[in-house]
CSV table of C-alpha atoms in Angstrom, one decimal:
chain,number,residue,atom,x,y,z
A,1,MET,CA,-80.4,28.4,-99.0
A,2,THR,CA,-82.9,30.5,-101.1
A,3,GLY,CA,-82.0,33.5,-103.2
A,4,LEU,CA,-83.7,35.8,-100.7
A,5,SER,CA,-81.8,34.2,-97.8
A,6,ARG,CA,-78.5,34.6,-99.6
A,7,ALA,CA,-79.3,38.2,-100.3
A,8,ARG,CA,-80.1,38.8,-96.6
A,9,VAL,CA,-76.8,37.2,-95.5
A,10,ALA,CA,-74.8,39.2,-98.1
A,11,ARG,CA,-76.5,42.5,-97.0
A,12,ARG,CA,-75.7,41.8,-93.3
A,13,ILE,CA,-72.1,41.1,-94.1
A,14,ALA,CA,-71.8,44.2,-96.3
A,15,ALA,CA,-73.6,46.3,-93.6
A,16,GLY,CA,-71.2,45.0,-91.0
A,17,ALA,CA,-68.3,46.0,-93.2
A,18,ALA,CA,-69.7,49.5,-93.6
A,19,TYR,CA,-70.5,50.0,-89.9
A,20,GLY,CA,-67.6,48.2,-88.3
A,21,GLY,CA,-69.3,45.0,-87.3
A,22,GLY,CA,-67.3,41.8,-87.3
A,23,GLY,CA,-69.3,39.0,-85.7
A,24,ILE,CA,-71.1,37.5,-88.7
A,25,GLY,CA,-69.9,34.0,-89.5
A,26,LEU,CA,-69.8,32.5,-92.9
A,27,ALA,CA,-71.2,29.1,-92.0
A,28,GLY,CA,-71.2,28.9,-88.2
A,29,ALA,CA,-68.2,28.6,-85.9
A,30,ALA,CA,-68.1,24.8,-85.9
A,31,ALA,CA,-68.4,24.5,-89.6
A,32,VAL,CA,-65.7,27.1,-90.2
A,33,GLY,CA,-63.4,25.2,-87.8
A,34,LEU,CA,-63.9,22.1,-89.9
A,35,LEU,CA,-63.5,24.1,-93.1
A,36,VAL,CA,-60.1,25.5,-91.9
A,37,ALA,CA,-58.8,22.2,-90.7
A,38,GLU,CA,-59.5,20.4,-93.9
A,39,ALA,CA,-58.5,23.4,-96.0
A,40,GLN,CA,-55.0,23.2,-94.4
A,41,LEU,CA,-54.8,19.6,-95.5
A,42,ALA,CA,-55.9,20.5,-99.0
A,43,ARG,CA,-53.4,23.3,-99.2
A,44,ARG,CA,-50.6,21.0,-98.3
A,45,ARG,CA,-51.7,18.6,-101.0
A,46,VAL,CA,-51.9,21.2,-103.8
A,47,GLY,CA,-49.2,23.5,-102.7
A,48,ASN,CA,-51.4,26.7,-102.8
A,49,GLY,CA,-48.7,29.2,-103.4
A,50,THR,CA,-45.9,27.8,-101.2
A,51,ALA,CA,-43.4,28.1,-104.1
A,52,PRO,CA,-45.0,30.7,-106.4
A,53,HIS,CA,-43.9,31.0,-110.0
A,54,VAL,CA,-45.5,34.0,-111.6
A,55,PRO,CA,-44.3,35.1,-115.0
A,56,ASN,CA,-43.7,38.9,-115.5
A,57,ALA,CA,-46.5,39.9,-117.9
A,58,ASP,CA,-46.1,43.6,-117.5
A,59,GLY,CA,-45.6,45.5,-120.7
A,60,LEU,CA,-47.3,47.0,-123.7
A,61,TYR,CA,-49.9,45.0,-125.7
A,62,GLY,CA,-51.2,45.9,-129.1
A,63,ALA,CA,-48.3,48.1,-130.1
A,64,ALA,CA,-49.4,47.8,-133.7
A,65,TYR,CA,-52.3,50.1,-132.8
A,66,THR,CA,-50.0,52.9,-131.6
A,67,VAL,CA,-51.0,56.4,-132.9
A,68,PRO,CA,-48.6,59.3,-132.3
A,69,GLY,CA,-49.9,61.6,-129.6
A,70,GLU,CA,-52.5,59.0,-128.3
A,71,PRO,CA,-51.5,57.4,-125.0
A,72,ALA,CA,-51.9,53.7,-124.4
A,73,LEU,CA,-54.7,52.6,-122.1
A,74,ARG,CA,-53.5,51.5,-118.6
A,75,LEU,CA,-54.7,48.3,-117.1
A,76,THR,CA,-53.6,47.3,-113.5
A,77,MET,CA,-54.2,43.8,-111.9
A,78,LEU,CA,-54.6,43.7,-108.1
A,79,GLY,CA,-55.4,40.8,-105.8
A,80,ASP,CA,-54.0,37.3,-105.2
A,81,SER,CA,-52.4,34.5,-107.1
A,82,THR,CA,-55.3,34.3,-109.6
A,83,ALA,CA,-54.8,37.9,-110.6
A,84,ALA,CA,-51.1,37.5,-110.8
A,85,GLY,CA,-51.3,34.3,-112.9
A,86,GLN,CA,-49.7,31.8,-110.7
A,87,GLY,CA,-49.7,28.3,-112.2
A,88,VAL,CA,-48.8,29.1,-115.8
A,89,HIS,CA,-45.3,29.4,-117.2
A,90,ARG,CA,-45.4,32.1,-119.9
A,91,ALA,CA,-46.3,35.8,-119.5
A,92,GLY,CA,-48.9,35.6,-122.3
A,93,GLN,CA,-50.9,33.0,-120.4
A,94,THR,CA,-51.7,35.1,-117.4
A,95,PRO,CA,-55.1,36.8,-117.1
A,96,GLY,CA,-53.6,40.2,-117.2
A,97,ALA,CA,-51.9,39.5,-120.5
A,98,LEU,CA,-55.1,38.0,-121.9
A,99,LEU,CA,-57.2,40.9,-120.8
A,100,ALA,CA,-54.7,43.5,-122.1
A,101,SER,CA,-54.5,41.8,-125.4
A,102,GLY,CA,-58.3,41.5,-125.7
A,103,VAL,CA,-58.9,45.2,-124.7
A,104,ALA,CA,-56.2,46.3,-127.2
A,105,ALA,CA,-57.9,44.3,-130.0
A,106,ILE,CA,-61.4,45.7,-129.3
A,107,ALA,CA,-60.3,49.2,-128.6
A,108,GLU,CA,-57.7,49.2,-131.5
A,109,ARG,CA,-55.4,50.9,-129.1
A,110,PRO,CA,-52.3,49.8,-127.2
A,111,VAL,CA,-52.7,48.7,-123.5
A,112,GLY,CA,-50.0,49.0,-120.9
A,113,LEU,CA,-50.3,46.3,-118.3
A,114,SER,CA,-49.1,46.7,-114.7
A,115,THR,CA,-49.4,43.9,-112.1
A,116,VAL,CA,-49.4,44.6,-108.3
A,117,ALA,CA,-51.2,41.4,-107.3
A,118,VAL,CA,-49.4,39.1,-104.9
A,119,PRO,CA,-49.8,35.3,-104.6
A,120,GLY,CA,-51.2,34.4,-101.2
A,121,ALA,CA,-52.7,37.9,-100.6
A,122,CYS,CA,-55.8,38.4,-98.6
A,123,SER,CA,-58.0,41.5,-98.9
A,124,ASP,CA,-56.1,43.3,-96.2
A,125,ASP,CA,-53.2,43.6,-98.6
A,126,LEU,CA,-55.3,45.6,-101.0
A,127,ASP,CA,-54.5,48.9,-99.3
A,128,ARG,CA,-50.8,48.4,-100.0
A,129,GLN,CA,-51.5,47.3,-103.6
A,130,VAL,CA,-53.7,50.3,-104.3
A,131,THR,CA,-51.0,52.6,-103.0
A,132,ARG,CA,-48.6,51.0,-105.5
A,133,ALA,CA,-51.1,51.3,-108.3
A,134,LEU,CA,-51.6,55.0,-107.6
A,135,ALA,CA,-48.0,55.8,-106.8
A,136,ASP,CA,-47.6,58.0,-109.9
A,137,PRO,CA,-50.5,60.6,-110.1
A,138,SER,CA,-49.6,61.2,-113.7
A,139,ARG,CA,-50.2,57.5,-114.6
A,140,VAL,CA,-53.5,56.6,-112.9
A,141,PRO,CA,-54.8,53.4,-114.4
A,142,ASP,CA,-57.8,53.7,-116.8
A,143,ILE,CA,-59.0,50.3,-115.5
A,144,CYS,CA,-58.2,48.1,-112.5
A,145,VAL,CA,-59.2,44.5,-112.2
A,146,ILE,CA,-59.2,43.0,-108.7
A,147,MET,CA,-59.4,39.2,-108.1
A,148,ILE,CA,-59.5,38.4,-104.4
A,149,GLY,CA,-61.2,36.4,-101.8
A,150,ALA,CA,-60.1,32.7,-101.8
A,151,ASN,CA,-57.4,33.2,-99.2
A,152,ASP,CA,-59.8,35.2,-97.0
A,153,VAL,CA,-62.0,32.1,-96.7
A,154,THR,CA,-59.2,29.6,-96.1
A,155,HIS,CA,-57.4,32.0,-93.6
A,156,ARG,CA,-60.6,32.6,-91.6
A,157,MET,CA,-60.7,36.4,-92.2
A,158,PRO,CA,-64.1,37.6,-91.0
A,159,PRO,CA,-66.2,38.4,-94.1
A,160,THR,CA,-67.1,41.9,-92.8
A,161,ARG,CA,-63.4,42.7,-92.6
A,162,SER,CA,-62.7,41.2,-96.0
A,163,VAL,CA,-65.5,43.3,-97.6
A,164,ARG,CA,-64.4,46.4,-95.7
A,165,HIS,CA,-60.9,46.2,-97.2
A,166,LEU,CA,-62.3,45.6,-100.7
A,167,SER,CA,-64.8,48.5,-100.5
A,168,SER,CA,-62.0,50.8,-99.4
A,169,ALA,CA,-59.8,49.7,-102.3
A,170,VAL,CA,-62.6,50.3,-104.8
A,171,ARG,CA,-63.4,53.7,-103.3
A,172,ARG,CA,-59.7,54.8,-103.5
A,173,LEU,CA,-59.3,53.7,-107.1
A,174,ARG,CA,-62.6,55.3,-108.2
A,175,THR,CA,-61.8,58.5,-106.4
A,176,ALA,CA,-58.5,58.6,-108.3
A,177,GLY,CA,-60.4,58.3,-111.6
A,178,ALA,CA,-59.9,54.6,-112.4
A,179,GLU,CA,-62.7,52.3,-113.5
A,180,VAL,CA,-62.8,49.1,-111.4
A,181,VAL,CA,-63.9,45.5,-112.1
A,182,VAL,CA,-63.8,43.0,-109.3
A,183,GLY,CA,-63.7,39.3,-110.0
A,184,THR,CA,-65.4,38.0,-106.8
A,185,CYS,CA,-64.4,35.1,-104.6
A,186,PRO,CA,-64.1,31.9,-106.6
A,187,ASP,CA,-66.0,28.7,-105.6
A,188,LEU,CA,-63.5,26.8,-103.4
A,189,GLY,CA,-65.9,23.9,-103.5
A,190,SER,CA,-64.6,23.3,-107.1
A,191,VAL,CA,-61.0,22.7,-106.0
A,192,GLU,CA,-60.4,19.0,-106.8
A,193,PRO,CA,-58.6,17.9,-103.6
A,194,VAL,CA,-61.4,19.4,-101.4
A,195,ARG,CA,-63.8,16.7,-100.3
A,196,GLN,CA,-67.1,16.5,-98.6
A,197,PRO,CA,-68.2,17.9,-96.2
A,198,LEU,CA,-65.6,20.6,-96.8
A,199,ARG,CA,-66.6,20.9,-100.4
A,200,TRP,CA,-70.2,22.0,-99.5
A,201,LEU,CA,-69.0,24.3,-96.7
A,202,ALA,CA,-66.4,25.9,-98.9
A,203,ARG,CA,-69.0,26.5,-101.7
A,204,ARG,CA,-71.4,28.1,-99.2
A,205,ALA,CA,-68.7,30.3,-97.6
A,206,SER,CA,-67.3,31.3,-101.0
A,207,ARG,CA,-70.7,32.3,-102.4
A,208,GLN,CA,-71.6,34.3,-99.3
A,209,LEU,CA,-68.4,36.2,-99.5
A,210,ALA,CA,-68.8,36.8,-103.3
A,211,ALA,CA,-72.3,38.2,-102.8
A,212,ALA,CA,-71.1,40.5,-100.0
A,213,GLN,CA,-68.1,41.6,-102.1
A,214,THR,CA,-70.5,42.5,-104.9
A,215,ILE,CA,-72.5,44.7,-102.7
A,216,GLY,CA,-69.5,46.5,-101.2
A,217,ALA,CA,-67.8,47.0,-104.6
A,218,VAL,CA,-70.9,48.2,-106.5
A,219,GLU,CA,-71.8,50.6,-103.7
A,220,GLN,CA,-68.4,52.2,-104.2
A,221,GLY,CA,-68.8,52.6,-108.0
A,222,GLY,CA,-67.2,49.4,-109.2
A,223,ARG,CA,-68.5,46.6,-111.3
A,224,THR,CA,-68.3,42.9,-110.4
A,225,VAL,CA,-68.1,39.6,-112.3
A,226,SER,CA,-68.9,36.4,-110.5
A,227,LEU,CA,-66.0,34.0,-111.0
A,228,GLY,CA,-67.9,31.2,-109.2
A,229,ASP,CA,-66.0,28.0,-110.1
A,230,LEU,CA,-63.9,30.3,-112.4
A,231,LEU,CA,-64.9,28.3,-115.4
A,232,GLY,CA,-68.7,28.1,-115.6
A,233,PRO,CA,-70.2,24.9,-116.9
A,234,GLU,CA,-67.0,23.9,-118.7
A,235,PHE,CA,-65.4,23.0,-115.3
A,236,ALA,CA,-67.8,20.2,-114.5
A,237,ALA,CA,-67.1,18.5,-117.7
A,238,ASN,CA,-63.3,19.1,-117.9
A,239,PRO,CA,-61.9,19.5,-114.4
A,240,ARG,CA,-58.5,17.9,-115.3
A,241,GLU,CA,-58.2,20.2,-118.4
A,242,LEU,CA,-59.3,23.4,-116.7
A,243,PHE,CA,-57.3,23.2,-113.5
A,244,GLY,CA,-53.5,23.4,-113.6
A,245,PRO,CA,-51.0,20.7,-112.5
A,246,ASP,CA,-51.3,21.7,-108.8
A,247,SER,CA,-55.1,21.1,-108.9
A,248,TYR,CA,-55.6,24.5,-107.2
A,249,HIS,CA,-54.7,27.2,-109.7
A,250,PRO,CA,-56.2,27.4,-113.1
A,251,SER,CA,-54.5,26.0,-116.1
A,252,VAL,CA,-53.8,27.9,-119.3
A,253,GLU,CA,-57.2,27.0,-120.6
A,254,GLY,CA,-58.7,27.9,-117.2
A,255,TYR,CA,-57.2,31.4,-117.1
A,256,ALA,CA,-58.3,32.0,-120.7
A,257,THR,CA,-61.9,31.1,-119.8
A,258,ALA,CA,-61.8,33.4,-116.7
A,259,ALA,CA,-60.4,36.2,-118.8
A,260,MET,CA,-63.1,35.8,-121.4
A,261,ALA,CA,-65.7,36.1,-118.6
A,262,ILE,CA,-64.2,39.4,-117.3
A,263,LEU,CA,-63.3,41.0,-120.7
A,264,PRO,CA,-66.8,42.1,-121.6
A,265,THR,CA,-67.2,43.9,-118.3
A,266,VAL,CA,-63.8,45.6,-118.6
A,267,CYS,CA,-64.7,46.8,-122.1
A,268,ALA,CA,-68.1,48.0,-120.9
A,269,ALA,CA,-66.4,50.0,-118.1
A,270,LEU,CA,-64.2,51.6,-120.7
A,271,GLY,CA,-67.1,52.5,-123.0
A,272,LEU,CA,-65.9,50.0,-125.6
A,273,TRP,CA,-68.8,47.6,-125.6
A,274,PRO,CA,-71.6,47.9,-128.2
A,275,ALA,CA,-74.3,50.3,-127.0
A,276,GLU,CA,-77.1,47.8,-127.8
A,277,GLU,CA,-75.6,45.3,-125.3
A,278,GLU,CA,-75.8,47.8,-122.5
A,279,ARG,CA,-79.6,47.4,-122.4
A,280,PRO,CA,-80.9,44.5,-120.3
A,281,ASP,CA,-82.0,41.5,-122.3
A,282,ALA,CA,-85.0,39.8,-120.7
A,283,ALA,CA,-84.3,36.7,-122.8
A,284,ARG,CA,-81.0,36.3,-120.9
A,285,ARG,CA,-82.8,37.0,-117.5
A,286,GLU,CA,-81.1,40.4,-117.2
A,287,GLY,CA,-82.6,43.3,-115.4
A,288,PHE,CA,-82.7,45.8,-112.5
A,289,LEU,CA,-82.8,44.3,-109.0
A,290,PRO,CA,-82.0,45.5,-105.4
A,291,VAL,CA,-78.3,45.2,-105.2
A,292,ALA,CA,-78.4,42.4,-102.6
A,293,ARG,CA,-80.7,40.3,-104.8
A,294,ALA,CA,-78.5,40.9,-107.8
A,295,ALA,CA,-75.4,40.0,-105.7
A,296,ALA,CA,-77.0,36.8,-104.5
A,297,GLU,CA,-78.0,35.8,-108.1
A,298,ALA,CA,-74.6,36.6,-109.5
A,299,ALA,CA,-72.8,34.6,-106.8
A,300,ALA,CA,-74.7,31.5,-107.9
A,301,GLU,CA,-73.8,31.8,-111.6
A,302,ALA,CA,-70.3,32.3,-112.9
A,303,GLY,CA,-69.8,35.1,-115.4
A,304,THR,CA,-72.6,37.3,-114.2
A,305,GLU,CA,-72.0,41.1,-114.0
A,306,VAL,CA,-73.5,43.5,-111.5
A,307,THR,CA,-73.2,47.3,-111.8
A,308,ALA,CA,-74.8,50.2,-110.0
A,309,ALA,CA,-78.0,51.4,-111.8
A,310,MET,CA,-80.2,53.6,-109.7
A,311,PRO,CA,-80.1,55.7,-106.5
A,312,ALA,CA,-81.1,54.0,-103.3
A,313,GLY,CA,-84.8,53.7,-102.7
A,314,SER,CA,-87.0,52.2,-100.0
A,315,ARG,CA,-85.4,48.8,-100.8
A,316,GLY,CA,-81.9,50.1,-100.9
A,317,PRO,CA,-79.6,50.7,-103.9
A,318,TRP,CA,-80.5,49.0,-107.2
A,319,ALA,CA,-78.2,47.3,-109.7
A,320,LEU,CA,-78.2,46.0,-113.2
A,321,LEU,CA,-77.6,42.3,-113.5
A,322,LYS,CA,-76.2,41.2,-116.9
A,323,ARG,CA,-75.1,38.0,-118.4
A,324,ARG,CA,-72.9,39.3,-121.2
A,325,ARG,CA,-72.0,37.4,-124.3
A,326,ARG,CA,-68.3,36.6,-124.2
A,327,ARG,CA,-65.9,37.6,-126.9
A,328,ARG,CA,-63.0,35.3,-127.6
A,329,VAL,CA,-59.5,36.4,-126.6
A,330,ALA,CA,-57.1,36.4,-129.6
A,331,GLU,CA,-56.3,32.8,-130.6
A,332,THR,CA,-52.5,33.4,-130.5
A,333,GLU,CA,-50.9,33.7,-127.2
A,334,PRO,CA,-50.2,37.4,-126.4
A,335,GLU,CA,-46.8,38.7,-125.5
A,336,PRO,CA,-45.8,42.2,-124.5
A,337,SER,CA,-44.0,44.0,-127.3
A,338,ALA,CA,-42.2,46.5,-125.0
A,339,GLN,CA,-42.0,47.6,-121.4
A,340,PRO,CA,-44.2,50.6,-120.7
A,341,SER,CA,-42.2,53.8,-120.0
């Protein structure tokens, strides 16, 4: 499928989400039926959250940066098992802890982490999660990171419905005053137990949903980062190293790589990234595109950011596509120094 074709499919899904449609398939009814049947077999082989162990990573990171009278930044993680950190054994190995530690180091300011993500969640759980995240009006998060979509594909949720729930979540969070970064649907074709022809179908469905998620989130004022295969080019060379013991959830190294892909965008949303890197770099193939084109390109390349850039014109809204340089998360494993009050 060409980039233009992917953009058209993503735009149709996003439009269906906005206007209440629900009949757009991901890869055709027969193909999706095969996808689901084989995905169920794959889920049984890898577990896929049947006995979730998720370390409690909530707490205060970067306490050494505390300044009297200056409140900590607030980071909230929403989404599914990937956002929660299922598959690792220590709190400091979860993506939330890695992001909180990274933001604290760059901002030189403590960061309070709160996690409302739930293993096994689909996008229709985001409304409940957002309600939890915004339960205390005096403690609205400064930044929210949403990682969602894989379960939507394997549970046959219509993509228009999936995007509708995500768009609503981003809108509610942005209205409340929080910045939002969405890690879009990962590439299920990279899950090791998934075989052909499911691998190809899963990759196609995942990328279609990721592109549509990007349109929906960006149009509501959020930013997105394409997780793709979660790990970029490293995965192809090191699948055993970068997937965890269940071959479905990322390993410690995998979560660290995903966190490094998201961290620059989180920092940019908070105004912490160097100003010179906010300008598009032609050498890295960055620039302004219609949002559907930007979404399609991002879905095909892990680690690519899309953010709203210009008002809608004759070709629809425009977005800035960026391939940010990643900054390394602290080498030592972060741990919360105290529970946030």
